[in-house]
Amino acid sequence: MLPRPAPAHRYTTTTLVLGLLATLASGAWAGERRPAVPHGRAETTRVSGAAGASTPLAGFAVQSTAKVSDSAAAVSSPGYPATGWHPAGPRSTVLAALLADGVYADPFHSTNLKKIARADFEVPWWYRSDFTVEDTARRTFLDFSGVVSAADVYVNGRQAGSATDVRGAYTRHELDITSLVRSGTNTVAFRVRPNDPNKDLTMGWLDWLQPPPDRNMGIVRDVVVRRSGPVALRDVHVTTELAVPSLATADLTVKARARNDTGAPVTADIGGSIGGTEFRTTVSLAAHETRTVTFSPAGTPGLHLTEPRVWWPAGMGGQPLYDLDLTATVAGQTSDTAHETFGIRDVRAPLNSDGARQYRINGRALLVKGGGWSPDEFLRWDRAYAEDRLKYAVDLGLNTIRLEGHLEPDEFFDLADRHGVLTLPGWECCDKWEGEVNPSGSGEKWNDADHAVAKASMAAEAARLRDHPSVLSFLIGSDSAPDAAIEKGYLDALRAADWPVPVVPAASDASSPQLGASGMKMTGPYDWVPPGYWYAKREGGATGFNSETSAGPSIPTLDTLRRMMTPAELDTLWRNPDAKQYHRSPSSTFGTLRIYGKALTGRYGAPTGLTDYVRKAQLAQYENVRAQFEAYGRNATDAKQPATGMIHWMFNSGWTSLHWQLTDRYLDQNGAYFGAKKANEPLHVQYSYDNRSVVVVNNRPEGAQGLSARATLFDPDGTRKYDKTVTGMTVAGNGAHASALTLPSSVSGLSRTYLLRLVLTDADGKEVSRNVYWLSTEPDTLNWDGTTWYYTPTTRYADLGGLASMAQTPVSATATTRSSDGTSTTTVTLRHAGSGTTPALLTDAHLVDAGGKPVLPVRWSDNEVSLWPGESVTLTATYRTADLHGSAPGVRVSGWNTPERTVPAA
């Protein structure tokens, strides 16, 4: 190693804390994954010489320091052979690179992940990349974050940064490497240190999944080479002030830091535009001076907008975005440029009279209906995969995604902006992030350096996220709130960044010295409870804001199960609920399916095989997830203890999992998915487990009039026992509800297991909502006194065993497909084809290819529907034509009491 002093002007963690937030313009991290290149070389990146250019490195070659004896100077010099190294993408953990290189078997299958030795990742690893520069007259900077957990940085054989400063997954670093680069090929190398979430302010996996053996060590965001002239533009952003509730006007303020990177005074012209409004000023800067430049409506009347285009979450309005372009010019030559995309919206989150956090967006109350987001376990970024999941969230009627740590790259928030999905980012629980304040966690206590890293992390993330209209809040604590010192660091950084939306001290019922009470609760459950649980206004029931909650296990479809487990493991799955399940959780609390399995048998009867187990699981998950969302939806407008928000724990899993997911790793959709989709439909009729009321919830902005609600009770064989219709109903919009009727407490002759069919029709007699329940005259009984942090025991199960007596009922299907512009739509008509009275319960349509493999992702208009004799329903499935891989589509139809069959859909 050939050490040398750092360049005179380096912008790292320390300067971030001081307020020189080195924010990249939106899109500066937009490098997509590129194909791997041969062993020993990473693709050489050609760096643009244009002022304001930001060029992400195309990829790296990686190798363990245990296998490299050469000096850092040699490794980081152009021409170093890197023989036997592994190719890696521009954002890659060590293990992600090795998986892509075929070193290990599929870690999502069986226990393959367990076979990867952790010892291989307990030493630093080298990341090496070449880039070319033709013009060295401009200044050159290396700009990056996403180092897990710390790194020494070298350029062309010289050290440019130390792991003492370059540490923490979220801190941003800008290294001035002007004096180190040369015309032609240049090399940058990172010696990345191992990660330990209990010791480092990075990221871990808690009880979500089996942790990766490398603990995500690597570089998981783009490393960008930036070029500029004598004056650089940094910290560019727009603050917006929307008139609420009129939404008639909005004031925009543009801010930027103009930085003189030379040793002499300089005068710069700073000019920009938003839409048709242009603005300009001149700023004089002393040597190495940085000055904030501000454009406001007072000096630029065009920044006072009338009739602004207001951004709304999906389902509440549109998602218009604005563009800011800014240029610094010195002596007539462009010195630097910046671009930001932003939206105009107003977010408030006061505490209501019950002390619960009540969000309001653009003056309208918002019931947060969300899910907990997980990235890929190995932090592999795939834009299309992320967008598919966000489209699923919209399809489910969700409006929010919570990111507990694992804060995704810029493109994720760009996608959330464009699809209207609100985000709740925040720090994670229980490891180093809460080591100072969470006595039940595993994180180590903080030292002074940790406080600096935490503050720099907050500064960097605030600068990165503040212009995204999809960002609803930032949670600076999860299970625990920060203490006074930590909170002050966070809040100082947020204020310096002009943070525009509410800051919440914790996701749990906790308080911090400055912010006060969180207004949230984290009362579970996390394991199985019956559907009626959600209606109780206590613990995790539908009152206040529950930041993470669900009934735990979510058994995937049979297709997914066969992809992720061996036949022997599948046999154990249905036979032995007490067995440890590797694909559930590393936690001893959630290591088995004991509670879930006992409830499944107690309510539906013991499974007779894998297929029977899976079909019972889908009924159980449908009814439970539906009840969870329905209860929160019904109680949102209550006068006392209203429900204000709920995050289903979780939306997805980062690997092949048996719990906490509405959609699985492969984007297949099970009962949990369609239960949520049913509950969150725009205009919805539902049953209340607590008081037997039939309620209509209107999630549309506008009210609805002239509605008719019909409730019919049936024995499992289809014998009608009760029927009542209420007409002339009116329901206001924005989440309001109206009660149609209350079912009688007893009905003569009704079987112990029975069916409830609800049908809602509009003023023209068109069916707008249908909802079918399977219920029991012997309801589930909860032992509230036995409640733990993760569930409430059930002392008696509802008797749903009568469903087993339902006669097999055929359902006919016809399907056709039309394709245009890369998108296919398959239209399926399902018809009850039986001659008896028994309905076809929870009939599922699965789009498959010619080999019977599911075509995913797919968005259905509706699914898992129940049909009575003579009834039919037409469904549509929309998907990418390319996902057929040249095959003809088919539709596989099955159901609780419907034999499986597949029909062509070409």
mmCIF file of C-alpha atoms in Angstrom, residues 418-581:
data_model
loop_
_atom_site.group_PDB
_atom_site.id
_atom_site.type_symbol
_atom_site.label_atom_id
_atom_site.label_comp_id
_atom_site.label_asym_id
_atom_site.label_seq_id
_atom_site.Cartn_x
_atom_site.Cartn_y
_atom_site.Cartn_z
ATOM 1 C CA ARG A 418 -45.717 7.269 -10.362
ATOM 2 C CA HIS A 419 -48.015 4.526 -9.115
ATOM 3 C CA GLY A 420 -49.437 6.504 -6.220
ATOM 4 C CA VAL A 421 -48.189 4.218 -3.442
ATOM 5 C CA LEU A 422 -47.373 6.023 -0.201
ATOM 6 C CA THR A 423 -44.262 4.917 1.672
ATOM 7 C CA LEU A 424 -43.406 4.864 5.372
ATOM 8 C CA PRO A 425 -39.605 4.549 5.567
ATOM 9 C CA GLY A 426 -37.811 4.314 8.892
ATOM 10 C CA TRP A 427 -35.011 2.694 10.865
ATOM 11 C CA GLU A 428 -35.252 -0.932 11.909
ATOM 12 C CA CYS A 429 -35.734 -2.434 15.293
ATOM 13 C CA CYS A 430 -33.830 -4.545 17.720
ATOM 14 C CA ASP A 431 -30.272 -4.495 16.336
ATOM 15 C CA LYS A 432 -27.627 -1.742 16.448
ATOM 16 C CA TRP A 433 -30.153 0.916 15.427
ATOM 17 C CA GLU A 434 -31.891 0.433 18.771
ATOM 18 C CA GLY A 435 -28.916 -0.821 20.760
ATOM 19 C CA GLU A 436 -28.933 2.242 22.985
ATOM 20 C CA VAL A 437 -32.657 2.199 23.765
ATOM 21 C CA ASN A 438 -34.059 -1.325 23.339
ATOM 22 C CA PRO A 439 -33.115 -3.581 26.268
ATOM 23 C CA SER A 440 -34.773 -6.616 24.678
ATOM 24 C CA GLY A 441 -32.890 -6.207 21.408
ATOM 25 C CA SER A 442 -29.512 -7.640 20.414
ATOM 26 C CA GLY A 443 -27.781 -4.434 19.339
ATOM 27 C CA GLU A 444 -24.671 -3.095 21.024
ATOM 28 C CA LYS A 445 -24.601 0.236 22.832
ATOM 29 C CA TRP A 446 -23.560 3.325 20.863
ATOM 30 C CA ASN A 447 -20.345 5.312 21.023
ATOM 31 C CA ASP A 448 -19.668 8.839 19.769
ATOM 32 C CA ALA A 449 -18.817 7.577 16.289
ATOM 33 C CA ASP A 450 -22.164 5.773 16.080
ATOM 34 C CA HIS A 451 -24.003 9.011 16.859
ATOM 35 C CA ALA A 452 -22.171 10.689 13.978
ATOM 36 C CA VAL A 453 -22.981 7.852 11.587
ATOM 37 C CA ALA A 454 -26.648 7.849 12.624
ATOM 38 C CA LYS A 455 -26.954 11.588 12.080
ATOM 39 C CA ALA A 456 -25.184 11.373 8.730
ATOM 40 C CA SER A 457 -27.474 8.488 7.737
ATOM 41 C CA MET A 458 -30.513 10.567 8.572
ATOM 42 C CA ALA A 459 -29.135 13.561 6.674
ATOM 43 C CA ALA A 460 -28.415 11.505 3.571
ATOM 44 C CA GLU A 461 -31.784 9.730 3.537
ATOM 45 C CA ALA A 462 -33.665 12.962 4.200
ATOM 46 C CA ALA A 463 -31.912 14.632 1.261
ATOM 47 C CA ARG A 464 -32.642 11.631 -0.940
ATOM 48 C CA LEU A 465 -36.311 11.207 -0.075
ATOM 49 C CA ARG A 466 -37.655 14.693 0.614
ATOM 50 C CA ASP A 467 -38.802 15.528 -2.941
ATOM 51 C CA HIS A 468 -40.719 12.268 -3.374
ATOM 52 C CA PRO A 469 -44.452 12.900 -2.888
ATOM 53 C CA SER A 470 -44.953 9.223 -2.091
ATOM 54 C CA VAL A 471 -43.050 9.589 1.201
ATOM 55 C CA LEU A 472 -45.650 9.943 3.952
ATOM 56 C CA SER A 473 -43.445 10.120 7.071
ATOM 57 C CA PHE A 474 -40.170 8.963 8.510
ATOM 58 C CA LEU A 475 -40.155 6.676 11.553
ATOM 59 C CA ILE A 476 -36.966 7.415 13.505
ATOM 60 C CA GLY A 477 -37.696 4.432 15.766
ATOM 61 C CA SER A 478 -39.386 1.093 15.367
ATOM 62 C CA ASP A 479 -39.972 -1.007 18.479
ATOM 63 C CA SER A 480 -38.308 1.693 20.610
ATOM 64 C CA ALA A 481 -38.109 5.462 20.351
ATOM 65 C CA PRO A 482 -34.712 7.203 20.358
ATOM 66 C CA ASP A 483 -33.389 8.856 23.486
ATOM 67 C CA ALA A 484 -32.773 12.608 23.693
ATOM 68 C CA ALA A 485 -29.292 12.550 22.168
ATOM 69 C CA ILE A 486 -30.188 10.288 19.259
ATOM 70 C CA GLU A 487 -33.449 12.114 18.598
ATOM 71 C CA LYS A 488 -31.665 15.470 18.528
ATOM 72 C CA GLY A 489 -29.205 14.175 15.934
ATOM 73 C CA TYR A 490 -32.010 12.901 13.734
ATOM 74 C CA LEU A 491 -34.160 16.018 14.057
ATOM 75 C CA ASP A 492 -31.252 18.387 13.452
ATOM 76 C CA ALA A 493 -30.473 16.519 10.234
ATOM 77 C CA LEU A 494 -34.106 16.526 9.150
ATOM 78 C CA ARG A 495 -34.511 20.254 9.792
ATOM 79 C CA ALA A 496 -31.313 21.001 7.868
ATOM 80 C CA ALA A 497 -32.749 19.052 4.943
ATOM 81 C CA ASP A 498 -36.090 20.960 4.974
ATOM 82 C CA TRP A 499 -37.872 17.679 5.682
ATOM 83 C CA PRO A 500 -41.475 18.254 4.534
ATOM 84 C CA VAL A 501 -43.615 15.548 6.176
ATOM 85 C CA PRO A 502 -44.298 14.339 9.736
ATOM 86 C CA VAL A 503 -41.603 12.603 11.765
ATOM 87 C CA VAL A 504 -42.787 9.805 14.057
ATOM 88 C CA PRO A 505 -40.690 8.720 17.054
ATOM 89 C CA ALA A 506 -41.545 5.014 16.866
ATOM 90 C CA ALA A 507 -43.758 2.435 15.229
ATOM 91 C CA SER A 508 -44.739 1.252 18.706
ATOM 92 C CA ASP A 509 -46.617 3.020 21.491
ATOM 93 C CA ALA A 510 -43.540 4.956 22.602
ATOM 94 C CA SER A 511 -42.485 8.562 23.057
ATOM 95 C CA SER A 512 -39.377 10.654 22.512
ATOM 96 C CA PRO A 513 -38.438 13.883 24.339
ATOM 97 C CA GLN A 514 -39.087 16.343 21.512
ATOM 98 C CA LEU A 515 -41.680 14.606 19.358
ATOM 99 C CA GLY A 516 -43.743 13.170 22.202
ATOM 100 C CA ALA A 517 -46.090 10.226 21.679
ATOM 101 C CA SER A 518 -45.912 8.168 18.517
ATOM 102 C CA GLY A 519 -49.665 7.731 18.130
ATOM 103 C CA MET A 520 -48.998 4.207 16.914
ATOM 104 C CA LYS A 521 -49.304 0.778 18.454
ATOM 105 C CA MET A 522 -47.390 -2.433 17.926
ATOM 106 C CA THR A 523 -49.630 -4.844 19.781
ATOM 107 C CA GLY A 524 -49.530 -7.688 17.284
ATOM 108 C CA PRO A 525 -50.668 -10.231 16.541
ATOM 109 C CA TYR A 526 -47.934 -11.933 14.531
ATOM 110 C CA ASP A 527 -49.333 -15.454 14.675
ATOM 111 C CA TRP A 528 -52.721 -17.010 14.049
ATOM 112 C CA VAL A 529 -55.866 -15.500 15.528
ATOM 113 C CA PRO A 530 -59.437 -16.056 14.288
ATOM 114 C CA PRO A 531 -61.164 -13.562 11.973
ATOM 115 C CA GLY A 532 -63.357 -12.187 14.749
ATOM 116 C CA TYR A 533 -60.253 -10.991 16.615
ATOM 117 C CA TRP A 534 -59.926 -7.945 14.388
ATOM 118 C CA TYR A 535 -63.239 -6.428 15.461
ATOM 119 C CA ALA A 536 -62.328 -6.063 19.137
ATOM 120 C CA LYS A 537 -61.199 -2.560 20.030
ATOM 121 C CA ARG A 538 -58.245 -3.788 22.014
ATOM 122 C CA GLU A 539 -54.760 -5.218 21.386
ATOM 123 C CA GLY A 540 -54.334 -5.538 17.622
ATOM 124 C CA GLY A 541 -58.018 -4.988 16.852
ATOM 125 C CA ALA A 542 -59.338 -2.293 14.549
ATOM 126 C CA THR A 543 -58.668 0.850 16.508
ATOM 127 C CA GLY A 544 -55.899 3.425 16.224
ATOM 128 C CA PHE A 545 -52.832 2.890 14.059
ATOM 129 C CA ASN A 546 -51.307 -0.599 14.136
ATOM 130 C CA SER A 547 -47.882 -0.420 12.516
ATOM 131 C CA GLU A 548 -47.373 -4.173 12.001
ATOM 132 C CA THR A 549 -49.915 -6.918 12.422
ATOM 133 C CA SER A 550 -51.318 -10.068 10.860
ATOM 134 C CA ALA A 551 -52.393 -13.606 11.636
ATOM 135 C CA GLY A 552 -48.921 -14.839 10.779
ATOM 136 C CA PRO A 553 -48.582 -17.881 8.515
ATOM 137 C CA SER A 554 -49.430 -17.521 4.848
ATOM 138 C CA ILE A 555 -49.083 -20.859 3.090
ATOM 139 C CA PRO A 556 -48.275 -20.323 -0.607
ATOM 140 C CA THR A 557 -49.941 -22.054 -3.505
ATOM 141 C CA LEU A 558 -49.094 -25.653 -4.255
ATOM 142 C CA ASP A 559 -47.099 -24.464 -7.285
ATOM 143 C CA THR A 560 -44.830 -22.337 -5.104
ATOM 144 C CA LEU A 561 -44.529 -24.935 -2.357
ATOM 145 C CA ARG A 562 -43.240 -27.481 -4.855
ATOM 146 C CA ARG A 563 -40.650 -24.984 -6.090
ATOM 147 C CA MET A 564 -39.337 -24.200 -2.617
ATOM 148 C CA MET A 565 -39.439 -27.508 -0.691
ATOM 149 C CA THR A 566 -38.515 -31.143 -1.217
ATOM 150 C CA PRO A 567 -41.171 -33.882 -1.230
ATOM 151 C CA ALA A 568 -40.060 -34.964 2.245
ATOM 152 C CA GLU A 569 -40.326 -31.396 3.548
ATOM 153 C CA LEU A 570 -43.793 -31.055 2.020
ATOM 154 C CA ASP A 571 -44.848 -34.263 3.690
ATOM 155 C CA THR A 572 -43.740 -32.911 7.055
ATOM 156 C CA LEU A 573 -45.504 -29.610 6.351
ATOM 157 C CA TRP A 574 -48.976 -31.100 6.411
ATOM 158 C CA ARG A 575 -48.373 -34.005 8.762
ATOM 159 C CA ASN A 576 -46.505 -32.325 11.620
ATOM 160 C CA PRO A 577 -47.332 -28.715 12.554
ATOM 161 C CA ASP A 578 -44.915 -28.974 15.507
ATOM 162 C CA ALA A 579 -41.932 -29.548 13.228
ATOM 163 C CA LYS A 580 -39.391 -26.779 12.777
ATOM 164 C CA GLN A 581 -39.901 -25.068 9.454
#
